[in-house]
mmCIF file of C-alpha atoms and ligand atoms in Angstrom:
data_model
loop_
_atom_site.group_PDB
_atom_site.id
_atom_site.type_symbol
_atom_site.label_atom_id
_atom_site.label_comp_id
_atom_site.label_asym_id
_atom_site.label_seq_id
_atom_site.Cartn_x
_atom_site.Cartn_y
_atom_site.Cartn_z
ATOM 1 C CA UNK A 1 0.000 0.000 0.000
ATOM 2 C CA UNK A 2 1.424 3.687 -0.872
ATOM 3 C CA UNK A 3 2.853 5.294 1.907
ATOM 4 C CA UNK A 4 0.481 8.107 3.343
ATOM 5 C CA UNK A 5 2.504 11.269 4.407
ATOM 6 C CA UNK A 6 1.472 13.744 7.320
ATOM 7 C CA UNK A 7 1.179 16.108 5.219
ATOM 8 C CA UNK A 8 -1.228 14.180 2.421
ATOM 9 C CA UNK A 9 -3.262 12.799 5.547
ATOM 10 C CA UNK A 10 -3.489 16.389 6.811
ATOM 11 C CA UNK A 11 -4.559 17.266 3.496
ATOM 12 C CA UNK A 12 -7.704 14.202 4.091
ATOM 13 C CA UNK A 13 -8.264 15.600 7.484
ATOM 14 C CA UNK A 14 -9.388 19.217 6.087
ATOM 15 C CA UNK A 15 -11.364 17.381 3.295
ATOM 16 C CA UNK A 16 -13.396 15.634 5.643
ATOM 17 C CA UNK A 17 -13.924 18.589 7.482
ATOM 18 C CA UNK A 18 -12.302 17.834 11.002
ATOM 19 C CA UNK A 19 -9.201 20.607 10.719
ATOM 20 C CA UNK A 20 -8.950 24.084 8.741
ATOM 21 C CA UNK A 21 -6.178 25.083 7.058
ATOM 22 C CA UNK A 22 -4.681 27.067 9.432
ATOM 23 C CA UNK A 23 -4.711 24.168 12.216
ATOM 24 C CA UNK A 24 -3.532 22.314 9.347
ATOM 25 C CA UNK A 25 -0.682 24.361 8.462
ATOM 26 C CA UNK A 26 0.064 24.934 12.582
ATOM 27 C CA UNK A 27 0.811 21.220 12.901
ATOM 28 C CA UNK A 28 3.082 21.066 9.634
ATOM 29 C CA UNK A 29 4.925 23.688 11.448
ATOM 30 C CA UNK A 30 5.259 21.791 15.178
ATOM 31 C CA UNK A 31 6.319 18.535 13.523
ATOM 32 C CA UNK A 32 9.169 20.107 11.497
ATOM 33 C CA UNK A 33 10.166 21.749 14.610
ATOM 34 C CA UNK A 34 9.820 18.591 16.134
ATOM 35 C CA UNK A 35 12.234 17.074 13.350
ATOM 36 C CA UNK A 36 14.701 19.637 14.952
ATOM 37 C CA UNK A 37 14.659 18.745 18.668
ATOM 38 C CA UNK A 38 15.156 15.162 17.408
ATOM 39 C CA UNK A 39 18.570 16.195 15.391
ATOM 40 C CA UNK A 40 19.537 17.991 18.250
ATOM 41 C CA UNK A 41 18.713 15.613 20.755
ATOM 42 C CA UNK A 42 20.158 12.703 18.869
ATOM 43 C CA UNK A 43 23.433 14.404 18.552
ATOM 44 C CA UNK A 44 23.919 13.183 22.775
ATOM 45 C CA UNK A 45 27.265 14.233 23.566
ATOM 46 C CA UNK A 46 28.628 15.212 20.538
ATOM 47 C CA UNK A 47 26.768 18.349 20.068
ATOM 48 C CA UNK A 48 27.765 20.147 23.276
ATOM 49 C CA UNK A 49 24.010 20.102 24.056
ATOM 50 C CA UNK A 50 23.758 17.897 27.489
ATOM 51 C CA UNK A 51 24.032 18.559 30.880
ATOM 52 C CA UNK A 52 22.465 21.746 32.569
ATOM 53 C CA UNK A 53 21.653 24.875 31.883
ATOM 54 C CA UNK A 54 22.526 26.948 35.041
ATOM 55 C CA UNK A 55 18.744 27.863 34.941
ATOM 56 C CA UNK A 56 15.868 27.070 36.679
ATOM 57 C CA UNK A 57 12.261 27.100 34.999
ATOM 58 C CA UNK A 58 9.166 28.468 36.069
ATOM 59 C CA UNK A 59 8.587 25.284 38.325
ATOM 60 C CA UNK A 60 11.512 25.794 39.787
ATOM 61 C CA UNK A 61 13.268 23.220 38.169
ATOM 62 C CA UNK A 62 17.220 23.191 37.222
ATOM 63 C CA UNK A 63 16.860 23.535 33.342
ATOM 64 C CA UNK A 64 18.946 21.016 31.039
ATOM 65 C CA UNK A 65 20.722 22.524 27.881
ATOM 66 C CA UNK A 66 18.178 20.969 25.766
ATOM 67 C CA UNK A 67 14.863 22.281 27.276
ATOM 68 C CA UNK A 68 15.655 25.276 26.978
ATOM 69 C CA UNK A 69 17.226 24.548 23.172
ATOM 70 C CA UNK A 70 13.537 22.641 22.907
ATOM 71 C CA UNK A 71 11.968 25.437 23.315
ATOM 72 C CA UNK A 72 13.117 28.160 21.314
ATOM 73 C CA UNK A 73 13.184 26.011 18.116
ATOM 74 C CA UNK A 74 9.350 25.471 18.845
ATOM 75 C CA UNK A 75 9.419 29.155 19.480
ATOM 76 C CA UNK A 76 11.137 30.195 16.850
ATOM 77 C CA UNK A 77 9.182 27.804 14.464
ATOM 78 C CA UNK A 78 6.202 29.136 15.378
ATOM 79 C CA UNK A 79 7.018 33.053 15.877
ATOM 80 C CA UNK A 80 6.460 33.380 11.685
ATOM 81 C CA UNK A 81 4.413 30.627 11.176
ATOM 82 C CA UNK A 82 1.589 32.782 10.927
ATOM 83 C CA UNK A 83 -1.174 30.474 12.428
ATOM 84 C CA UNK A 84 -0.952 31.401 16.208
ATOM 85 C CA UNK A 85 -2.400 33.969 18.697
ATOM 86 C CA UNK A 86 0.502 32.803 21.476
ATOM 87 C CA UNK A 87 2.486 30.377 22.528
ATOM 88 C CA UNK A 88 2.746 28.532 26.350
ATOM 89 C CA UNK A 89 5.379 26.015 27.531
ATOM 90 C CA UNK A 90 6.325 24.562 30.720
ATOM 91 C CA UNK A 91 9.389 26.503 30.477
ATOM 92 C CA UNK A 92 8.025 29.876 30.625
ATOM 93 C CA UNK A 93 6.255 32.028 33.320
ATOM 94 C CA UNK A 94 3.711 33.451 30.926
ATOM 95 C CA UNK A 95 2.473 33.086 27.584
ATOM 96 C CA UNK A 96 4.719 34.253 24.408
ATOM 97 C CA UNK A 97 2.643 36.575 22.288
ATOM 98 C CA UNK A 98 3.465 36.508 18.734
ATOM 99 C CA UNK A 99 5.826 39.434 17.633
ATOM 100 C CA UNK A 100 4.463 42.516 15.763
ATOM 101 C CA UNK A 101 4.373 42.258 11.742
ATOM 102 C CA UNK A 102 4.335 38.182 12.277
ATOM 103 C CA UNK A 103 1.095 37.120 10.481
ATOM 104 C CA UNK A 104 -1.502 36.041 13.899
ATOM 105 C CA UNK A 105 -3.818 33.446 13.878
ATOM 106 C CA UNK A 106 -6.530 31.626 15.741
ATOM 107 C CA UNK A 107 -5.105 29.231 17.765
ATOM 108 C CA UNK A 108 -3.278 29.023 20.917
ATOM 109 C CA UNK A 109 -0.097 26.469 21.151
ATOM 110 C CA UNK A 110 0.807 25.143 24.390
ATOM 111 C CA UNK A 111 3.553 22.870 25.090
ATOM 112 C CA UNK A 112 5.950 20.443 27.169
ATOM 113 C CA UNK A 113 9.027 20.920 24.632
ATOM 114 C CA UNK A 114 11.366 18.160 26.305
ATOM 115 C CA UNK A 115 9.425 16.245 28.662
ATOM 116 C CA UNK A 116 11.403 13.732 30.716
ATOM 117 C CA UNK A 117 14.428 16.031 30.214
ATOM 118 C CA UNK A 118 16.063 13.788 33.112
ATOM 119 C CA UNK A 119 16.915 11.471 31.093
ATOM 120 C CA UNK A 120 18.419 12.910 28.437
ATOM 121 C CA UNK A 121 21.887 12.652 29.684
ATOM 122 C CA UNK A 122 21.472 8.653 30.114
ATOM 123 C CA UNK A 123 19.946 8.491 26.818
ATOM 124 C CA UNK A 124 16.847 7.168 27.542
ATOM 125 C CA UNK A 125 13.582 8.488 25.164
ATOM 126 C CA UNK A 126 12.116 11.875 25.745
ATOM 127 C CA UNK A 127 9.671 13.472 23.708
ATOM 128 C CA UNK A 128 7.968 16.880 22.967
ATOM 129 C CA UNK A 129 4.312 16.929 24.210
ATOM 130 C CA UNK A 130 2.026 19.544 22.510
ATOM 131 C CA UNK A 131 -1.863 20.760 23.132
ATOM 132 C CA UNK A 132 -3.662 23.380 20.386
ATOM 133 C CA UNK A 133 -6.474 25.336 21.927
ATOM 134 C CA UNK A 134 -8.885 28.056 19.956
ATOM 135 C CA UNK A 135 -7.874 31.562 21.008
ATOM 136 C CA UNK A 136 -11.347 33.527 21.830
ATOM 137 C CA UNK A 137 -12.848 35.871 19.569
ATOM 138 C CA UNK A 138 -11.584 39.477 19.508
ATOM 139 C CA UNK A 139 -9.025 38.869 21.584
ATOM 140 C CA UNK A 140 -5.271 39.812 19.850
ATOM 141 C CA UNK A 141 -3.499 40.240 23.004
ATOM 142 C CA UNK A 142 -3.830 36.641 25.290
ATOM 143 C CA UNK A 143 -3.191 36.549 28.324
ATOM 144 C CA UNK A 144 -2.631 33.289 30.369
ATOM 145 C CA UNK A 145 -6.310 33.734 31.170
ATOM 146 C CA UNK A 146 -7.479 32.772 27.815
ATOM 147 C CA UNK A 147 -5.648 29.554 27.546
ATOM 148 C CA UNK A 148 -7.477 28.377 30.688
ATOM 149 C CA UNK A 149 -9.971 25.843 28.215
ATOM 150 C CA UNK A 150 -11.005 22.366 29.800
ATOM 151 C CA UNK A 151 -9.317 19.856 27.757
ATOM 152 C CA UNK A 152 -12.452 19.105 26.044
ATOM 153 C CA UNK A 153 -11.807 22.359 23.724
ATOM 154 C CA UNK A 154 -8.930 21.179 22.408
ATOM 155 C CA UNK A 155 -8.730 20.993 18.330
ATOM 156 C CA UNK A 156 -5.598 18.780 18.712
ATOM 157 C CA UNK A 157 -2.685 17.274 20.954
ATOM 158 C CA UNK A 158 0.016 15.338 19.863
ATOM 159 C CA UNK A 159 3.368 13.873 20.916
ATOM 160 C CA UNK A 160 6.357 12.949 19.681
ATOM 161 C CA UNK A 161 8.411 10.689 21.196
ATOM 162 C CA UNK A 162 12.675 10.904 20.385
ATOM 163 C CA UNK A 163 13.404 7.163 20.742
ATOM 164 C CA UNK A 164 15.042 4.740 18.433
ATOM 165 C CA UNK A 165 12.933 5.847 15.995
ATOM 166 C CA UNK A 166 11.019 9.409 15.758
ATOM 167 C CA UNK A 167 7.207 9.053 16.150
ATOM 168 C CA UNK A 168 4.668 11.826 15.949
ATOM 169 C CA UNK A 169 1.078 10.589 17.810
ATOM 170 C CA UNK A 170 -1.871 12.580 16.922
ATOM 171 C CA UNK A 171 -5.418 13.364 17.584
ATOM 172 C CA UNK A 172 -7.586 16.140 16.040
ATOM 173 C CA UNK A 173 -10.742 14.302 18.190
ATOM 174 C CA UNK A 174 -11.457 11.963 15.085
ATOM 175 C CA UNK A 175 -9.175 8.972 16.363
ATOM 176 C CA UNK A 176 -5.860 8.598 17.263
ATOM 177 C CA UNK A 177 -2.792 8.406 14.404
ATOM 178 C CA UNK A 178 1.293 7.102 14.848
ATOM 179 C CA UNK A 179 3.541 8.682 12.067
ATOM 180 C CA UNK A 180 7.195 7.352 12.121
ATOM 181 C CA UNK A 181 9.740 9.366 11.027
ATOM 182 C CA UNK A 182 11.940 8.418 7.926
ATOM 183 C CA UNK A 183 14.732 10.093 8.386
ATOM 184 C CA UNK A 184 16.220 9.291 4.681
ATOM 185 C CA UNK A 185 13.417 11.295 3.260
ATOM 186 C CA UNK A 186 12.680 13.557 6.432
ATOM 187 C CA UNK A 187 8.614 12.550 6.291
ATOM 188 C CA UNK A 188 6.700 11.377 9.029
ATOM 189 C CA UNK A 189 4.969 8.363 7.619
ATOM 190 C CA UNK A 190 1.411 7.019 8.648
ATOM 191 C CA UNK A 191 2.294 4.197 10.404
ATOM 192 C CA UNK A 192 -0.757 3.629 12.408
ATOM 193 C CA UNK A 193 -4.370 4.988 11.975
ATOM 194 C CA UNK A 194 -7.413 4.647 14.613
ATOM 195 C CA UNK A 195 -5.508 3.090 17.204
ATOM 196 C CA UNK A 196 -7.315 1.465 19.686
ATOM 197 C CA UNK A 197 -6.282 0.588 23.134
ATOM 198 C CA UNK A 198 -7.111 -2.892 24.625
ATOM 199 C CA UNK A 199 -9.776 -2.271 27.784
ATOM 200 C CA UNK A 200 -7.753 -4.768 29.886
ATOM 201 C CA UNK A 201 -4.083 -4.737 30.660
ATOM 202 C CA UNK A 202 -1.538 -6.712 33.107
ATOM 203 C CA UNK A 203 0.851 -3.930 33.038
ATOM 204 C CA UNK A 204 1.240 -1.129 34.959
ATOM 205 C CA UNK A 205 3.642 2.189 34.888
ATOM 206 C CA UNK A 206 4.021 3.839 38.586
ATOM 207 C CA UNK A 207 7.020 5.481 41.075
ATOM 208 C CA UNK A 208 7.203 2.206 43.137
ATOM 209 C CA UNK A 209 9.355 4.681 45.530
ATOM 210 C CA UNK A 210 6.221 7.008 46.317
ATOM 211 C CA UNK A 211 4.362 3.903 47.695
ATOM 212 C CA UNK A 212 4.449 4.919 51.390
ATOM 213 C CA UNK A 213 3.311 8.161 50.856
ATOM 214 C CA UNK A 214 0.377 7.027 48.467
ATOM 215 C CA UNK A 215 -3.334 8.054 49.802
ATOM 216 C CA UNK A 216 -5.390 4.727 50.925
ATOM 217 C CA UNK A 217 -7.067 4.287 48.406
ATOM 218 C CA UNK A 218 -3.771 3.936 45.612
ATOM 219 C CA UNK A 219 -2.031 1.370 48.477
ATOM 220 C CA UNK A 220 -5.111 -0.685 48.292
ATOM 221 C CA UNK A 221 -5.460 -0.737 43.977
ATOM 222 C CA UNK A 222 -1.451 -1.383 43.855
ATOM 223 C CA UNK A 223 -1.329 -3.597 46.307
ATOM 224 C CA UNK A 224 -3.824 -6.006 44.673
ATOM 225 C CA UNK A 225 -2.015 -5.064 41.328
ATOM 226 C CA UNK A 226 1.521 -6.777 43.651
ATOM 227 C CA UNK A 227 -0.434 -9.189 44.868
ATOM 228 C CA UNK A 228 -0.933 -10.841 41.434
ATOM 229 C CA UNK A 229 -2.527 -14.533 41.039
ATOM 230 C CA UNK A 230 -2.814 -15.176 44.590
ATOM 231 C CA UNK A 231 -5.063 -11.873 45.545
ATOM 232 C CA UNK A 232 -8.564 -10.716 44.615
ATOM 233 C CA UNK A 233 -7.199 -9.980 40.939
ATOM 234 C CA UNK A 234 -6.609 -13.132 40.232
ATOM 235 C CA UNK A 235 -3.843 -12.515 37.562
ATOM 236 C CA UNK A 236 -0.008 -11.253 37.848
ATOM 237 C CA UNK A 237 0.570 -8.594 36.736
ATOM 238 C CA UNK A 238 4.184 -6.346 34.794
ATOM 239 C CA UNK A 239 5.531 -3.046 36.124
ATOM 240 C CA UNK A 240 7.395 -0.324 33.802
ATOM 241 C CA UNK A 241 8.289 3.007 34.690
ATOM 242 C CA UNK A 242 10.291 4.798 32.329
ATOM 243 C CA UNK A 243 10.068 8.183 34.309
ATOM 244 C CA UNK A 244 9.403 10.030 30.686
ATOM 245 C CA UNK A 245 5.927 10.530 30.569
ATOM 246 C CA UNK A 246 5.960 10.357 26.483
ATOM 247 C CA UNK A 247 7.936 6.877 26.911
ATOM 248 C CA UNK A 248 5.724 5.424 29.410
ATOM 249 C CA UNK A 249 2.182 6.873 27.526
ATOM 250 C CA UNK A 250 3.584 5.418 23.827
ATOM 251 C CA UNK A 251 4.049 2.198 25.422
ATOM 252 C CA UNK A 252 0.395 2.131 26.306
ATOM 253 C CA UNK A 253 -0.494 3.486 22.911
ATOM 254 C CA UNK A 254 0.804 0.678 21.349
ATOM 255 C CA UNK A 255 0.701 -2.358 23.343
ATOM 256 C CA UNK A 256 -1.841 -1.110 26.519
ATOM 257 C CA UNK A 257 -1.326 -0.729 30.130
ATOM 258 C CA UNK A 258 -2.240 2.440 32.655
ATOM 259 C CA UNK A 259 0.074 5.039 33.546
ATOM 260 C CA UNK A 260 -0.399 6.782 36.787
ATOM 261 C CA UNK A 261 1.252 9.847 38.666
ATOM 262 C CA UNK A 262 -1.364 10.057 42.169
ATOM 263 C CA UNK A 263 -1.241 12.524 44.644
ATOM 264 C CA UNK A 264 0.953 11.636 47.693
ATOM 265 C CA UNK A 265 2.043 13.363 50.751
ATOM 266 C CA UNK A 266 4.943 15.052 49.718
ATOM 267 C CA UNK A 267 3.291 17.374 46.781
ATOM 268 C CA UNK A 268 -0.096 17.294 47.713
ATOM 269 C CA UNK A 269 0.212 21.098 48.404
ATOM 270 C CA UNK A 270 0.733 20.930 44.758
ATOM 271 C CA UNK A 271 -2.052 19.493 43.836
ATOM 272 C CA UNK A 272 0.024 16.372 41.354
ATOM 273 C CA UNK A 273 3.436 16.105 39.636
ATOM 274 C CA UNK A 274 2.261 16.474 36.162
ATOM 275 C CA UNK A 275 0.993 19.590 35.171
ATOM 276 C CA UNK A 276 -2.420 19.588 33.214
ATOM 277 C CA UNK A 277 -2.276 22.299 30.374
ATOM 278 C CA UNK A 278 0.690 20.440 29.164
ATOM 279 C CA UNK A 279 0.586 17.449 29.689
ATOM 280 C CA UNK A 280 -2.718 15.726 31.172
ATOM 281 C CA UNK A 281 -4.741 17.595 29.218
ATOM 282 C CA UNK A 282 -3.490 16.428 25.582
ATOM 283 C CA UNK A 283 -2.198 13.227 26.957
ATOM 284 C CA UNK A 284 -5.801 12.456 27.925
ATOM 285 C CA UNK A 285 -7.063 13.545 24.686
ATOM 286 C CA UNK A 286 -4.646 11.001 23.083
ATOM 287 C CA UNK A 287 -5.763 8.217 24.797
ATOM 288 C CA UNK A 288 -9.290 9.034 25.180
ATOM 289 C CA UNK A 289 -9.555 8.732 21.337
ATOM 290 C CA UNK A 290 -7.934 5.811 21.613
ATOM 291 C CA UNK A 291 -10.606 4.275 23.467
ATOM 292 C CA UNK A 292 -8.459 4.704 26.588
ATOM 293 C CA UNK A 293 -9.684 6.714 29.809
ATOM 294 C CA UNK A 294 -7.718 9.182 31.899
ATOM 295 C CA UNK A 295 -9.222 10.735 34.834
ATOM 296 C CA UNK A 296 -7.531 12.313 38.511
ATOM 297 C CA UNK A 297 -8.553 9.069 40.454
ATOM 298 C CA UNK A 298 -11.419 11.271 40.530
ATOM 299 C CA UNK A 299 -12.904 12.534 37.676
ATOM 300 C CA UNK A 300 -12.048 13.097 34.174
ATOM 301 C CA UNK A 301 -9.079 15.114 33.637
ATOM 302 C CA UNK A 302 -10.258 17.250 29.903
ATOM 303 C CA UNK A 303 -13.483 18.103 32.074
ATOM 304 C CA UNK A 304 -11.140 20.053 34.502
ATOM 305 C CA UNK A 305 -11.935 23.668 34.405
ATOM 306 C CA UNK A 306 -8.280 24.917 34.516
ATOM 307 C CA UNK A 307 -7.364 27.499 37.635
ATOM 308 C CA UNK A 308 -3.503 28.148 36.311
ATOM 309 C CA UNK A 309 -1.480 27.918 33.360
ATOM 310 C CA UNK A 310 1.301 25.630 35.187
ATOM 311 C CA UNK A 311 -1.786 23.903 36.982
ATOM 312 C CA UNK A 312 -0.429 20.360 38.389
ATOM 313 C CA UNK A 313 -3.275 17.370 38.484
ATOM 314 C CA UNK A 314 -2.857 13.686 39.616
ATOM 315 C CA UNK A 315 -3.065 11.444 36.228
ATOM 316 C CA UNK A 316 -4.680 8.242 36.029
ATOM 317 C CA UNK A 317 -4.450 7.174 31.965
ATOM 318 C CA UNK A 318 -4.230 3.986 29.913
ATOM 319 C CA UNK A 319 -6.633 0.799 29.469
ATOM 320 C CA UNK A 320 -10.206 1.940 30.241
ATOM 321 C CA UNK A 321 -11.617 -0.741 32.749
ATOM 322 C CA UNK A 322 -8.082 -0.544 34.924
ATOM 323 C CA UNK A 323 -8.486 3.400 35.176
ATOM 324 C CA UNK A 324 -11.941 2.849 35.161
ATOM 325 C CA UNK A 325 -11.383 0.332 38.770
ATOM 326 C CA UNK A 326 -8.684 2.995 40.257
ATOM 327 C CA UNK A 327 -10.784 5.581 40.028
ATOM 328 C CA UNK A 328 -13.408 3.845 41.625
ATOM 329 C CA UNK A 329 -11.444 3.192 44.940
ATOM 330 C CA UNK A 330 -10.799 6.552 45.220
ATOM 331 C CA UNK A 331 -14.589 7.381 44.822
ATOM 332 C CA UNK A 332 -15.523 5.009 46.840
ATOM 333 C CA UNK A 333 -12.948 5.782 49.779
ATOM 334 C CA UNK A 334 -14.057 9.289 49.385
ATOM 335 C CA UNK A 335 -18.236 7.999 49.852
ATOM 336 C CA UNK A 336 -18.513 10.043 46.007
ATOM 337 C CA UNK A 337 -20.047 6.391 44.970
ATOM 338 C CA UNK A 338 -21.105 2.872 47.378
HETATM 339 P P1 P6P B 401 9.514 10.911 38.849
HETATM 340 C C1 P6P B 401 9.499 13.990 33.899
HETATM 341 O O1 P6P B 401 10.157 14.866 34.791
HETATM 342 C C2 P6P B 401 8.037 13.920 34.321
HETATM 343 O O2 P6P B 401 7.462 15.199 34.252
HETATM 344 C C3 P6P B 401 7.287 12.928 33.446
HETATM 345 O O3 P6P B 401 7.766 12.868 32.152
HETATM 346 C C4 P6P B 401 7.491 11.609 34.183
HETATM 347 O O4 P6P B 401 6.426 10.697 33.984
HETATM 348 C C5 P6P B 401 7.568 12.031 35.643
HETATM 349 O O5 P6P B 401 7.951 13.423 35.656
HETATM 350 C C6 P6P B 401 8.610 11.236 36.404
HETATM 351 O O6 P6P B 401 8.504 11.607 37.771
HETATM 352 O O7 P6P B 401 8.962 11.398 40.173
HETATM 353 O O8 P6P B 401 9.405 9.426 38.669
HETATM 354 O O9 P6P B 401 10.875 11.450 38.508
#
């Protein structure tokens, strides 16, 4: 069968109606930036591009070389790309307007540019996590107010994972796509359309190490999870924890499981680890396309109505009957359901 391009199966995506053709265009432009942070991320030692910054980010955390390099190609990419209002990353405080005499759009652009940045210098996968949200009518200034959408307004999220191979995962809210990148040509190349993620799974992506500072509730689901064949689950089940968020959620894309990052005692004041503009929020758009589910451990994370632009949320995601169960302890333990 002829390869389908990104490009040629953006071009079917406006003919059936479910992008425009400046969405259309904005996502050209994030996956050739995208192309970018892979070059520069696959050059590992050699390009003078690892270790740290001597920054810290907006969260407070020590920047590496290549978050911040992450984020000014996106930037930069998207600056005259003529199809945004503004720009918002994890790496900055507030929002990036689009210079003066750049052509503006419609659409807002938030993103994670290097997520799992900690393990760049081991060389273990990152990946670029990205969220497009419809900037309100009239405005021409936004302000971090006006990217504060539930994740059910999202016209598209993505990812793209820098592992041994390049892959771009995509949703526009008509089914999740995989493109793989072939880096002879420099296409990303439909690999996978209308993926669907098995309901069941006997795997299971967590920070073993938080365990003792877990809420009730999460010891009680893991614990059954540990206790395999010979407790009320019946069935053993795998662990994985990659501790890149884009690793651990493409795993699930492609073969199942449930990813989760709960609240525990030493960032409750947070609120989660993850932060939900970012990350949940497209993440759960992803999978929920996918026939996945991805909720708090309470209820459904792209039904959040967002209080902060660097917002952090507990994330329960992967195979829907597992997340489905989770959540229902914590319901349950918090007398929401009997
Ligand atoms: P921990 C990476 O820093 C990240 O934001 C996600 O990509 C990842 O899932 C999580 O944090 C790892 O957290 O506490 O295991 O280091």
């Amino acid at each position: 069968m002829k390869p389908v391009s990104l490009i040629q199966f953006l071009i079917e995506e406006r003919r059936a109606g479910h992008i425009n053709a400046e969405l259309s265009l904005l996502i050209e432009v994030v996956a050739r930036a995208c192309k970018r942070i892979g070059v520069a991320t696959g050059k590992g030692a050699l390009g003078g591009v690892l270790g740290m910054a001597g920054t810290d980010n907006v969260q407070g955390e020590a920047q590496k070389k290549l978050d911040v390099i992450s984020n000014e190609i996106l930037l930069e990419a998207n600056a005259w790309g003529g199809h945004l209002a503004a720009c918002a990353s994890e790496e900055m405080e507030d929002p990036q307007q689009i210079p003066d005499g750049y052509p503006k759009g419609q659409h807002l652009l938030l993103f994670d540019p290097l997520d799992g940045s900690s393990n760049i210098d081991v060389n273990v996968s990152v990946g670029t996590i990205f969220s497009v949200l419809r900037c309100p009518d009239g405005v021409t200034e936004p302000k971090a107010e006006h990217f504060l959408q539930p994740g059910t307004t999202q016209l598209a999220a993505g990812y793209v994972v820098y592992g041994p191979a390049t892959v771009l995962v995509l949703t526009f809210g008509h089914g999740t796509h995989e493109f793989t990148l072939d880096r002879e040509v420099g296409s990303f190349i439909l690999s996978r359309r209308g993926i669907r993620i098995p309901e069941q799974t006997a795997e299971f992506a967590i920070n073993m190490s938080n365990q003792r500072h877990w809420q009730a509730p999460m010891q009680r689901y893991v614990g059954e999870l540990l206790a395999g064949r010979t407790g009320p689950r019946g069935k053993d089940f795998n662990m994985r924890w990659v501790a890149s968020m884009v690793a651990d959620v493409h795993r699930i894309v492609t073969r199942g499981g449930v990813f989760y990052y709960p609240l525990d005692a030493k960032i409750l004041d947070k609120g989660g680890k993850l932060r939900l503009m970012y990350e949940a929020n497209p993440m759960a758009f992803i999978i929920e396309q996918a026939g996945g589910a991805a909720t708090t451990g309470r209820e459904r994370i792209m039904e959040l109505q967002p209080t902060g632009l660097h917002q952090r949320v507990p994330v329960f995601l992967g195979s829907k009957q597992e997340v489905e169960l989770a959540t229902h302890y914590h319901r349950e333990a918090d007398g929401a359901v009997s």
